[in-house]
């Protein structure tokens, strides 16, 4: 058991100044303000300096980073992605797979199941192939397909925790029900749906909107479409890529005003070029050019192709735009964790897993603890 002196601790409801936090094994044992007393456990507290301690980030949508990808059949490559994002504060994550032939998706999922068994990742997110060709983004359009029952059955497994589906596709609503019945989360995204079709997707059991505004028919004041439906429908968790490029910061403010912090999850949608120099990379089978942090398809539409965002930057962008530390932690950790039923992570509370991110005055990561152990 170790007690740490810190500058402040961000809890679900407050920021405790001049604080301490105690970790025993893999869990948070206690925390509080030093002015109210510290536990006398016979050991001298370890002073971590004037840092801000926030809960480990929970990223439910990430494809790669550090030059590696989750779209692989090499578990060591996948582990490199998790390790890279771990250094940026992500302690719980889904591994997102882009569109590929069904047999490849099954093989990639089987590979990632090894990481799930080892507790490295929390599950797999299939972002394709059941998407709209009109809003395919960085997904190979020739590999897209309607979510017919047998195909959905083929790619589902215990490892798959979320599947993105365009609800307007043939069998789309039945597929949503099939995913939910299998115990996974159905997400609505890469969609050209009408407002009504998006609502029908939520009626069928979908509970997430994949990267709000991106990969969706644009919002219009006479045709609110999928984005308008997502903002209005309280059943939907809204993924937000808060990198200042996918969404203008003022659009993020609109989403916050409309939906609130309990319905918004900050995500990265990061691809393998995250943390790497400018150059040409791949997302799935497609080539991507990265320049000054912006990833775009190298050929054809030149549309944005994933991101080079990390969760610490998404968090910092939120705080520097005026979001409180408490609310930023809800969006980066608590809200996504609760949406997936991961109640042992996502907030600093007694008895929860000791996933902690130490930030300096500029909200840059200093150290990361996962399950009571400091990451290298």
CSV table of N, CA, C and O in Angstrom, one decimal, residues 5-113:
chain,number,residue,atom,x,y,z
A,5,UNK,N,1.4,12.0,-2.2
A,5,UNK,CA,1.0,13.4,-2.1
A,5,UNK,C,1.0,14.0,-3.6
A,5,UNK,O,1.9,13.8,-4.3
A,6,UNK,N,-0.1,14.7,-3.9
A,6,UNK,CA,-0.2,15.3,-5.2
A,6,UNK,C,-0.8,16.7,-5.1
A,6,UNK,O,-1.3,17.1,-4.0
A,7,UNK,N,-0.8,17.4,-6.2
A,7,UNK,CA,-1.3,18.8,-6.2
A,7,UNK,C,-2.8,18.8,-6.1
A,7,UNK,O,-3.4,19.5,-5.2
A,8,UNK,N,-3.5,17.9,-6.9
A,8,UNK,CA,-4.9,17.9,-6.8
A,8,UNK,C,-5.4,16.6,-7.4
A,8,UNK,O,-4.7,16.0,-8.2
A,9,UNK,N,-6.6,16.2,-7.0
A,9,UNK,CA,-7.2,14.9,-7.5
A,9,UNK,C,-8.6,15.3,-8.1
A,9,UNK,O,-9.4,16.0,-7.4
A,10,UNK,N,-8.9,14.9,-9.3
A,10,UNK,CA,-10.1,15.1,-9.9
A,10,UNK,C,-11.1,14.0,-9.7
A,10,UNK,O,-10.9,12.9,-10.2
A,11,UNK,N,-12.1,14.2,-8.9
A,11,UNK,CA,-13.1,13.2,-8.6
A,11,UNK,C,-14.3,13.4,-9.5
A,11,UNK,O,-14.4,14.3,-10.3
A,12,UNK,N,-15.3,12.5,-9.4
A,12,UNK,CA,-16.5,12.7,-10.3
A,12,UNK,C,-17.2,14.0,-10.0
A,12,UNK,O,-18.0,14.4,-10.9
A,13,UNK,N,-17.0,14.6,-8.8
A,13,UNK,CA,-17.8,15.8,-8.5
A,13,UNK,C,-17.0,17.0,-8.1
A,13,UNK,O,-17.6,18.1,-8.0
A,14,UNK,N,-15.7,16.9,-8.0
A,14,UNK,CA,-14.9,18.0,-7.4
A,14,UNK,C,-13.5,17.9,-7.8
A,14,UNK,O,-13.0,16.8,-8.3
A,15,UNK,N,-12.7,19.0,-7.5
A,15,UNK,CA,-11.3,19.0,-7.6
A,15,UNK,C,-10.7,19.2,-6.2
A,15,UNK,O,-11.0,20.2,-5.6
A,16,UNK,N,-10.1,18.2,-5.7
A,16,UNK,CA,-9.5,18.3,-4.3
A,16,UNK,C,-8.1,18.8,-4.4
A,16,UNK,O,-7.2,18.2,-5.0
A,17,UNK,N,-7.9,20.1,-3.9
A,17,UNK,CA,-6.6,20.7,-3.9
A,17,UNK,C,-5.7,20.2,-2.7
A,17,UNK,O,-6.3,19.8,-1.7
A,18,UNK,N,-4.4,20.3,-2.9
A,18,UNK,CA,-3.5,19.8,-1.9
A,18,UNK,C,-3.9,18.4,-1.4
A,18,UNK,O,-4.2,18.3,-0.2
A,19,UNK,N,-3.9,17.5,-2.3
A,19,UNK,CA,-4.5,16.2,-2.1
A,19,UNK,C,-3.5,15.1,-1.8
A,19,UNK,O,-2.3,15.2,-2.0
A,20,UNK,N,-4.1,13.9,-1.5
A,20,UNK,CA,-3.4,12.7,-1.5
A,20,UNK,C,-4.2,11.6,-2.0
A,20,UNK,O,-5.5,11.7,-2.1
A,21,UNK,N,-3.6,10.5,-2.5
A,21,UNK,CA,-4.3,9.3,-2.9
A,21,UNK,C,-3.6,8.1,-2.6
A,21,UNK,O,-2.3,8.1,-2.6
A,22,UNK,N,-4.3,7.1,-2.1
A,22,UNK,CA,-3.6,5.9,-1.6
A,22,UNK,C,-4.0,4.7,-2.5
A,22,UNK,O,-5.2,4.5,-2.8
A,23,UNK,N,-3.0,3.9,-2.9
A,23,UNK,CA,-3.2,2.8,-3.8
A,23,UNK,C,-2.8,1.5,-3.0
A,23,UNK,O,-1.7,1.4,-2.4
A,24,UNK,N,-3.6,0.5,-3.1
A,24,UNK,CA,-3.3,-0.8,-2.5
A,24,UNK,C,-3.5,-1.9,-3.6
A,24,UNK,O,-4.6,-2.1,-4.1
A,25,UNK,N,-2.4,-2.6,-3.9
A,25,UNK,CA,-2.5,-3.6,-5.0
A,25,UNK,C,-2.9,-2.9,-6.3
A,25,UNK,O,-2.3,-1.9,-6.8
A,26,UNK,N,-4.0,-3.3,-6.9
A,26,UNK,CA,-4.5,-2.8,-8.2
A,26,UNK,C,-5.5,-1.7,-8.0
A,26,UNK,O,-6.0,-1.1,-9.0
A,27,UNK,N,-5.9,-1.4,-6.8
A,27,UNK,CA,-7.1,-0.5,-6.6
A,27,UNK,C,-6.8,0.7,-5.8
A,27,UNK,O,-5.8,0.9,-5.1
A,28,UNK,N,-7.7,1.7,-5.9
A,28,UNK,CA,-7.7,2.9,-5.1
A,28,UNK,C,-8.3,2.6,-3.8
A,28,UNK,O,-9.4,2.1,-3.7
A,29,UNK,N,-7.5,2.8,-2.7
A,29,UNK,CA,-8.0,2.5,-1.4
A,29,UNK,C,-8.7,3.8,-0.8
A,29,UNK,O,-9.7,3.6,-0.1
A,30,UNK,N,-8.1,5.0,-1.0
A,30,UNK,CA,-8.6,6.2,-0.4
A,30,UNK,C,-8.0,7.4,-1.0
A,30,UNK,O,-7.0,7.3,-1.7
A,31,UNK,N,-8.6,8.6,-0.8
A,31,UNK,CA,-8.0,9.8,-1.3
A,31,UNK,C,-8.7,10.9,-0.5
A,31,UNK,O,-9.7,10.7,0.2
A,32,UNK,N,-8.1,12.1,-0.5
A,32,UNK,CA,-8.7,13.2,0.2
A,32,UNK,C,-7.8,14.5,0.1
A,32,UNK,O,-6.8,14.5,-0.5
A,33,UNK,N,-8.2,15.5,0.9
A,33,UNK,CA,-7.4,16.7,1.1
A,33,UNK,C,-6.4,16.5,2.2
A,33,UNK,O,-6.8,16.0,3.3
A,34,UNK,N,-5.2,17.0,2.1
A,34,UNK,CA,-4.2,16.9,3.2
A,34,UNK,C,-4.7,17.7,4.4
A,34,UNK,O,-4.4,17.4,5.5
A,35,UNK,N,-5.4,18.8,4.2
A,35,UNK,CA,-5.9,19.6,5.3
A,35,UNK,C,-6.8,18.9,6.2
A,35,UNK,O,-7.1,19.2,7.3
A,36,UNK,N,-7.4,17.8,5.7
A,36,UNK,CA,-8.4,17.0,6.4
A,36,UNK,C,-7.7,15.8,7.0
A,36,UNK,O,-8.4,14.9,7.6
A,37,UNK,N,-6.4,15.7,6.9
A,37,UNK,CA,-5.7,14.5,7.4
A,37,UNK,C,-5.3,13.5,6.4
A,37,UNK,O,-6.0,13.4,5.4
A,38,UNK,N,-4.2,12.8,6.7
A,38,UNK,CA,-3.8,11.7,5.8
A,38,UNK,C,-3.7,10.4,6.6
A,38,UNK,O,-3.6,10.4,7.8
A,39,UNK,N,-3.8,9.3,5.9
A,39,UNK,CA,-3.8,8.0,6.6
A,39,UNK,C,-2.4,7.7,7.2
A,39,UNK,O,-1.4,8.0,6.6
A,40,UNK,N,-2.4,7.2,8.4
A,40,UNK,CA,-1.2,6.9,9.1
A,40,UNK,C,-0.9,5.4,8.9
A,40,UNK,O,-1.4,4.5,9.7
A,41,UNK,N,-0.2,5.0,7.9
A,41,UNK,CA,0.0,3.6,7.6
A,41,UNK,C,1.4,3.2,7.9
A,41,UNK,O,1.8,2.1,7.5
A,42,UNK,N,2.1,4.0,8.6
A,42,UNK,CA,3.5,3.7,9.0
A,42,UNK,C,4.5,3.9,7.9
A,42,UNK,O,5.7,3.6,8.2
A,43,UNK,N,4.1,4.3,6.8
A,43,UNK,CA,5.1,4.5,5.7
A,43,UNK,C,5.0,6.0,5.3
A,43,UNK,O,4.0,6.7,5.4
A,44,UNK,N,6.2,6.5,4.9
A,44,UNK,CA,6.3,7.9,4.5
A,44,UNK,C,5.6,8.1,3.1
A,44,UNK,O,5.9,7.3,2.2
A,45,UNK,N,4.7,9.1,3.0
A,45,UNK,CA,4.0,9.3,1.7
A,45,UNK,C,5.1,9.6,0.6
A,45,UNK,O,6.1,10.3,0.9
A,46,UNK,N,4.8,9.2,-0.6
A,46,UNK,CA,5.6,9.5,-1.7
A,46,UNK,C,5.1,10.8,-2.4
A,46,UNK,O,3.9,10.9,-2.7
A,47,UNK,N,6.0,11.8,-2.5
A,47,UNK,CA,5.6,13.1,-3.0
A,47,UNK,C,5.8,13.1,-4.5
A,47,UNK,O,6.9,13.0,-5.1
A,48,UNK,N,4.6,13.3,-5.3
A,48,UNK,CA,4.7,13.3,-6.7
A,48,UNK,C,4.7,14.7,-7.3
A,48,UNK,O,4.7,14.9,-8.5
A,49,UNK,N,4.7,15.7,-6.4
A,49,UNK,CA,4.8,17.1,-6.9
A,49,UNK,C,3.4,17.7,-7.1
A,49,UNK,O,2.4,17.1,-6.8
A,50,UNK,N,3.4,18.9,-7.7
A,50,UNK,CA,2.2,19.6,-8.0
A,50,UNK,C,1.5,19.2,-9.2
A,50,UNK,O,1.4,19.9,-10.2
A,51,UNK,N,1.1,17.9,-9.3
A,51,UNK,CA,0.5,17.4,-10.4
A,51,UNK,C,-1.0,17.3,-10.2
A,51,UNK,O,-1.5,17.2,-9.1
A,52,UNK,N,-1.7,17.2,-11.4
A,52,UNK,CA,-3.2,17.0,-11.3
A,52,UNK,C,-3.4,15.5,-11.7
A,52,UNK,O,-3.0,15.1,-12.7
A,53,UNK,N,-4.1,14.8,-10.8
A,53,UNK,CA,-4.4,13.4,-11.0
A,53,UNK,C,-5.8,13.2,-11.6
A,53,UNK,O,-6.8,13.6,-10.9
A,54,UNK,N,-5.9,12.7,-12.8
A,54,UNK,CA,-7.2,12.4,-13.4
A,54,UNK,C,-7.4,10.9,-13.6
A,54,UNK,O,-6.4,10.2,-13.6
A,55,UNK,N,-8.6,10.4,-13.8
A,55,UNK,CA,-8.7,9.0,-14.1
A,55,UNK,C,-8.1,8.6,-15.4
A,55,UNK,O,-8.1,9.4,-16.4
A,56,UNK,N,-7.6,7.4,-15.5
A,56,UNK,CA,-7.1,6.9,-16.8
A,56,UNK,C,-8.2,7.1,-17.9
A,56,UNK,O,-9.4,6.9,-17.7
A,57,UNK,N,-7.7,7.4,-19.1
A,57,UNK,CA,-8.6,7.7,-20.2
A,57,UNK,C,-9.2,6.4,-20.7
A,57,UNK,O,-8.5,5.4,-20.8
A,58,UNK,N,-10.4,6.5,-21.2
A,58,UNK,CA,-11.1,5.4,-21.8
A,58,UNK,C,-11.4,5.7,-23.2
A,58,UNK,O,-12.3,6.6,-23.5
A,59,UNK,N,-10.7,5.1,-24.2
A,59,UNK,CA,-10.9,5.4,-25.6
A,59,UNK,C,-11.6,4.2,-26.3
A,59,UNK,O,-11.1,3.1,-26.4
A,60,UNK,N,-12.8,4.5,-26.7
A,60,UNK,CA,-13.6,3.4,-27.3
A,60,UNK,C,-13.5,3.3,-28.8
A,60,UNK,O,-14.2,2.6,-29.5
A,61,UNK,N,-12.6,4.1,-29.4
A,61,UNK,CA,-12.4,4.1,-30.9
A,61,UNK,C,-11.0,4.5,-31.2
A,61,UNK,O,-10.7,5.7,-31.3
A,62,UNK,N,-10.2,3.6,-31.5
A,62,UNK,CA,-8.8,3.8,-31.9
A,62,UNK,C,-8.3,2.7,-32.8
A,62,UNK,O,-8.5,1.5,-32.5
A,63,UNK,N,-7.6,3.0,-33.9
A,63,UNK,CA,-7.2,2.0,-34.9
A,63,UNK,C,-5.7,1.7,-34.7
A,63,UNK,O,-5.3,0.6,-35.2
A,64,UNK,N,-4.9,2.7,-34.3
A,64,UNK,CA,-3.4,2.4,-34.2
A,64,UNK,C,-2.7,3.6,-33.6
A,64,UNK,O,-3.3,4.6,-33.1
A,65,UNK,N,-1.4,3.5,-33.7
A,65,UNK,CA,-0.5,4.6,-33.2
A,65,UNK,C,0.9,4.1,-33.0
A,65,UNK,O,1.2,2.9,-33.0
A,66,UNK,N,1.8,5.0,-33.0
A,66,UNK,CA,3.2,4.7,-32.9
A,66,UNK,C,3.8,3.9,-34.0
A,66,UNK,O,4.8,3.1,-33.8
A,67,UNK,N,3.2,4.0,-35.2
A,67,UNK,CA,3.6,3.2,-36.4
A,67,UNK,C,3.1,1.8,-36.5
A,67,UNK,O,3.4,1.1,-37.4
A,68,UNK,N,2.1,1.5,-35.6
A,68,UNK,CA,1.5,0.1,-35.6
A,68,UNK,C,0.0,0.2,-35.7
A,68,UNK,O,-0.6,1.3,-35.4
A,69,UNK,N,-0.6,-0.9,-36.0
A,69,UNK,CA,-2.1,-0.9,-36.2
A,69,UNK,C,-2.7,-2.1,-35.5
A,69,UNK,O,-2.1,-3.1,-35.3
A,70,UNK,N,-4.0,-1.9,-35.1
A,70,UNK,CA,-4.8,-3.0,-34.6
A,70,UNK,C,-5.3,-3.9,-35.7
A,70,UNK,O,-5.7,-5.1,-35.5
A,71,UNK,N,-5.3,-3.5,-37.0
A,71,UNK,CA,-5.7,-4.3,-38.1
A,71,UNK,C,-4.6,-5.2,-38.5
A,71,UNK,O,-3.9,-5.0,-39.6
A,72,UNK,N,-4.3,-6.2,-37.7
A,72,UNK,CA,-3.2,-7.1,-37.9
A,72,UNK,C,-3.5,-8.5,-37.3
A,72,UNK,O,-4.5,-8.7,-36.6
A,73,UNK,N,-2.7,-9.5,-37.8
A,73,UNK,CA,-2.8,-10.8,-37.2
A,73,UNK,C,-1.6,-11.1,-36.4
A,73,UNK,O,-1.3,-12.2,-36.0
A,74,UNK,N,-0.8,-10.0,-36.1
A,74,UNK,CA,0.4,-10.2,-35.2
A,74,UNK,C,0.1,-9.5,-33.9
A,74,UNK,O,0.0,-8.3,-33.8
A,75,UNK,N,-0.1,-10.3,-32.8
A,75,UNK,CA,-0.4,-9.8,-31.5
A,75,UNK,C,0.6,-8.8,-31.0
A,75,UNK,O,0.3,-7.9,-30.3
A,76,UNK,N,1.9,-9.0,-31.3
A,76,UNK,CA,2.9,-8.1,-30.8
A,76,UNK,C,2.8,-6.7,-31.4
A,76,UNK,O,3.0,-5.7,-30.8
A,77,UNK,N,2.4,-6.6,-32.7
A,77,UNK,CA,2.1,-5.3,-33.3
A,77,UNK,C,1.0,-4.6,-32.6
A,77,UNK,O,1.0,-3.4,-32.2
A,78,UNK,N,-0.1,-5.4,-32.3
A,78,UNK,CA,-1.2,-4.8,-31.6
A,78,UNK,C,-0.9,-4.3,-30.2
A,78,UNK,O,-1.3,-3.3,-29.7
A,79,UNK,N,0.0,-5.1,-29.5
A,79,UNK,CA,0.5,-4.7,-28.2
A,79,UNK,C,1.2,-3.4,-28.2
A,79,UNK,O,1.2,-2.6,-27.3
A,80,UNK,N,1.9,-3.1,-29.3
A,80,UNK,CA,2.7,-1.9,-29.5
A,80,UNK,C,1.7,-0.7,-29.5
A,80,UNK,O,2.0,0.4,-29.0
A,81,UNK,N,0.5,-0.9,-30.2
A,81,UNK,CA,-0.5,0.2,-30.2
A,81,UNK,C,-1.0,0.5,-28.8
A,81,UNK,O,-1.0,1.7,-28.4
A,82,UNK,N,-1.3,-0.5,-28.1
A,82,UNK,CA,-1.8,-0.3,-26.7
A,82,UNK,C,-0.8,0.4,-25.8
A,82,UNK,O,-1.1,1.3,-25.0
A,83,UNK,N,0.5,0.0,-26.0
A,83,UNK,CA,1.6,0.6,-25.2
A,83,UNK,C,1.8,2.0,-25.5
A,83,UNK,O,2.0,2.9,-24.7
A,84,UNK,N,1.7,2.3,-26.8
A,84,UNK,CA,1.9,3.7,-27.3
A,84,UNK,C,0.8,4.6,-26.6
A,84,UNK,O,1.1,5.7,-26.1
A,85,UNK,N,-0.5,4.2,-26.7
A,85,UNK,CA,-1.5,5.0,-26.2
A,85,UNK,C,-1.5,5.0,-24.7
A,85,UNK,O,-2.0,6.0,-24.1
A,86,UNK,N,-1.0,3.9,-24.1
A,86,UNK,CA,-0.9,3.9,-22.6
A,86,UNK,C,0.0,5.0,-22.1
A,86,UNK,O,-0.3,5.7,-21.1
A,87,UNK,N,1.0,5.3,-22.8
A,87,UNK,CA,1.9,6.4,-22.4
A,87,UNK,C,1.2,7.8,-22.5
A,87,UNK,O,1.7,8.7,-21.9
A,88,UNK,N,0.2,7.8,-23.3
A,88,UNK,CA,-0.6,9.1,-23.4
A,88,UNK,C,-1.8,9.1,-22.5
A,88,UNK,O,-2.7,9.9,-22.7
A,89,UNK,N,-1.9,8.1,-21.6
A,89,UNK,CA,-2.9,8.1,-20.5
A,89,UNK,C,-4.1,7.2,-20.8
A,89,UNK,O,-5.0,7.1,-19.9
A,90,UNK,N,-4.2,6.5,-21.9
A,90,UNK,CA,-5.3,5.6,-22.2
A,90,UNK,C,-5.0,4.3,-21.5
A,90,UNK,O,-4.1,3.5,-21.8
A,91,UNK,N,-5.9,4.0,-20.5
A,91,UNK,CA,-5.7,2.8,-19.7
A,91,UNK,C,-6.8,1.7,-20.0
A,91,UNK,O,-6.7,0.6,-19.6
A,92,UNK,N,-7.8,2.1,-20.7
A,92,UNK,CA,-8.9,1.2,-21.2
A,92,UNK,C,-9.2,1.6,-22.6
A,92,UNK,O,-9.5,2.7,-22.9
A,93,UNK,N,-9.2,0.6,-23.5
A,93,UNK,CA,-9.5,0.9,-24.9
A,93,UNK,C,-10.2,-0.3,-25.6
A,93,UNK,O,-10.0,-1.4,-25.3
A,94,UNK,N,-10.9,0.1,-26.7
A,94,UNK,CA,-11.3,-0.8,-27.7
A,94,UNK,C,-10.4,-0.7,-28.9
A,94,UNK,O,-9.9,0.4,-29.2
A,95,UNK,N,-10.1,-1.8,-29.5
A,95,UNK,CA,-9.3,-1.9,-30.7
A,95,UNK,C,-10.2,-1.8,-31.9
A,95,UNK,O,-11.0,-2.7,-32.1
A,96,UNK,N,-10.2,-0.8,-32.7
A,96,UNK,CA,-11.1,-0.6,-33.8
A,96,UNK,C,-10.5,-1.1,-35.1
A,96,UNK,O,-9.3,-0.9,-35.4
A,97,UNK,N,-11.3,-1.9,-35.8
A,97,UNK,CA,-10.9,-2.5,-37.1
A,97,UNK,C,-11.6,-1.8,-38.2
A,97,UNK,O,-12.8,-1.6,-38.2
A,98,UNK,N,-10.9,-1.4,-39.3
A,98,UNK,CA,-11.5,-0.8,-40.5
A,98,UNK,C,-12.0,-2.0,-41.4
A,98,UNK,O,-11.7,-3.1,-41.2
A,99,UNK,N,-12.8,-1.6,-42.4
A,99,UNK,CA,-13.4,-2.5,-43.3
A,99,UNK,C,-12.3,-3.4,-44.0
A,99,UNK,O,-11.2,-2.9,-44.4
A,100,UNK,N,-12.6,-4.7,-44.1
A,100,UNK,CA,-11.7,-5.6,-44.7
A,100,UNK,C,-12.6,-6.8,-45.1
A,100,UNK,O,-13.8,-6.9,-44.7
A,101,UNK,N,-12.1,-7.7,-45.9
A,101,UNK,CA,-12.9,-9.0,-46.2
A,101,UNK,C,-13.3,-9.6,-44.9
A,101,UNK,O,-12.5,-9.6,-43.9
A,102,UNK,N,-14.4,-10.3,-44.8
A,102,UNK,CA,-14.9,-10.9,-43.6
A,102,UNK,C,-13.9,-11.9,-43.0
A,102,UNK,O,-13.7,-11.9,-41.7
A,103,UNK,N,-13.2,-12.7,-43.8
A,103,UNK,CA,-12.3,-13.6,-43.2
A,103,UNK,C,-11.1,-12.9,-42.6
A,103,UNK,O,-10.6,-13.4,-41.5
A,104,UNK,N,-10.7,-11.8,-43.1
A,104,UNK,CA,-9.6,-11.0,-42.5
A,104,UNK,C,-10.1,-10.4,-41.2
A,104,UNK,O,-9.3,-10.4,-40.2
A,105,UNK,N,-11.3,-9.9,-41.1
A,105,UNK,CA,-11.8,-9.3,-39.9
A,105,UNK,C,-11.8,-10.4,-38.8
A,105,UNK,O,-11.5,-10.2,-37.6
A,106,UNK,N,-12.3,-11.6,-39.2
A,106,UNK,CA,-12.3,-12.7,-38.2
A,106,UNK,C,-10.9,-13.0,-37.7
A,106,UNK,O,-10.7,-13.2,-36.5
A,107,UNK,N,-9.9,-13.1,-38.6
A,107,UNK,CA,-8.6,-13.4,-38.2
A,107,UNK,C,-8.0,-12.3,-37.3
A,107,UNK,O,-7.3,-12.6,-36.3
A,108,UNK,N,-8.3,-11.0,-37.6
A,108,UNK,CA,-7.8,-9.9,-36.8
A,108,UNK,C,-8.4,-10.0,-35.4
A,108,UNK,O,-7.8,-9.7,-34.4
A,109,UNK,N,-9.7,-10.3,-35.4
A,109,UNK,CA,-10.4,-10.4,-34.1
A,109,UNK,C,-9.8,-11.5,-33.3
A,109,UNK,O,-9.6,-11.3,-32.1
A,110,UNK,N,-9.6,-12.6,-33.9
A,110,UNK,CA,-9.0,-13.7,-33.2
A,110,UNK,C,-7.6,-13.4,-32.6
A,110,UNK,O,-7.3,-13.8,-31.5
A,111,UNK,N,-6.8,-12.6,-33.3
A,111,UNK,CA,-5.5,-12.1,-32.8
A,111,UNK,C,-5.7,-11.2,-31.6
A,111,UNK,O,-5.0,-11.4,-30.6
A,112,UNK,N,-6.7,-10.3,-31.7
A,112,UNK,CA,-6.9,-9.4,-30.6
A,112,UNK,C,-7.5,-10.0,-29.4
A,112,UNK,O,-7.3,-9.5,-28.3
A,113,UNK,N,-8.1,-11.2,-29.6
A,113,UNK,CA,-8.7,-11.9,-28.4
A,113,UNK,C,-7.6,-12.2,-27.4
A,113,UNK,O,-7.8,-12.3,-26.2
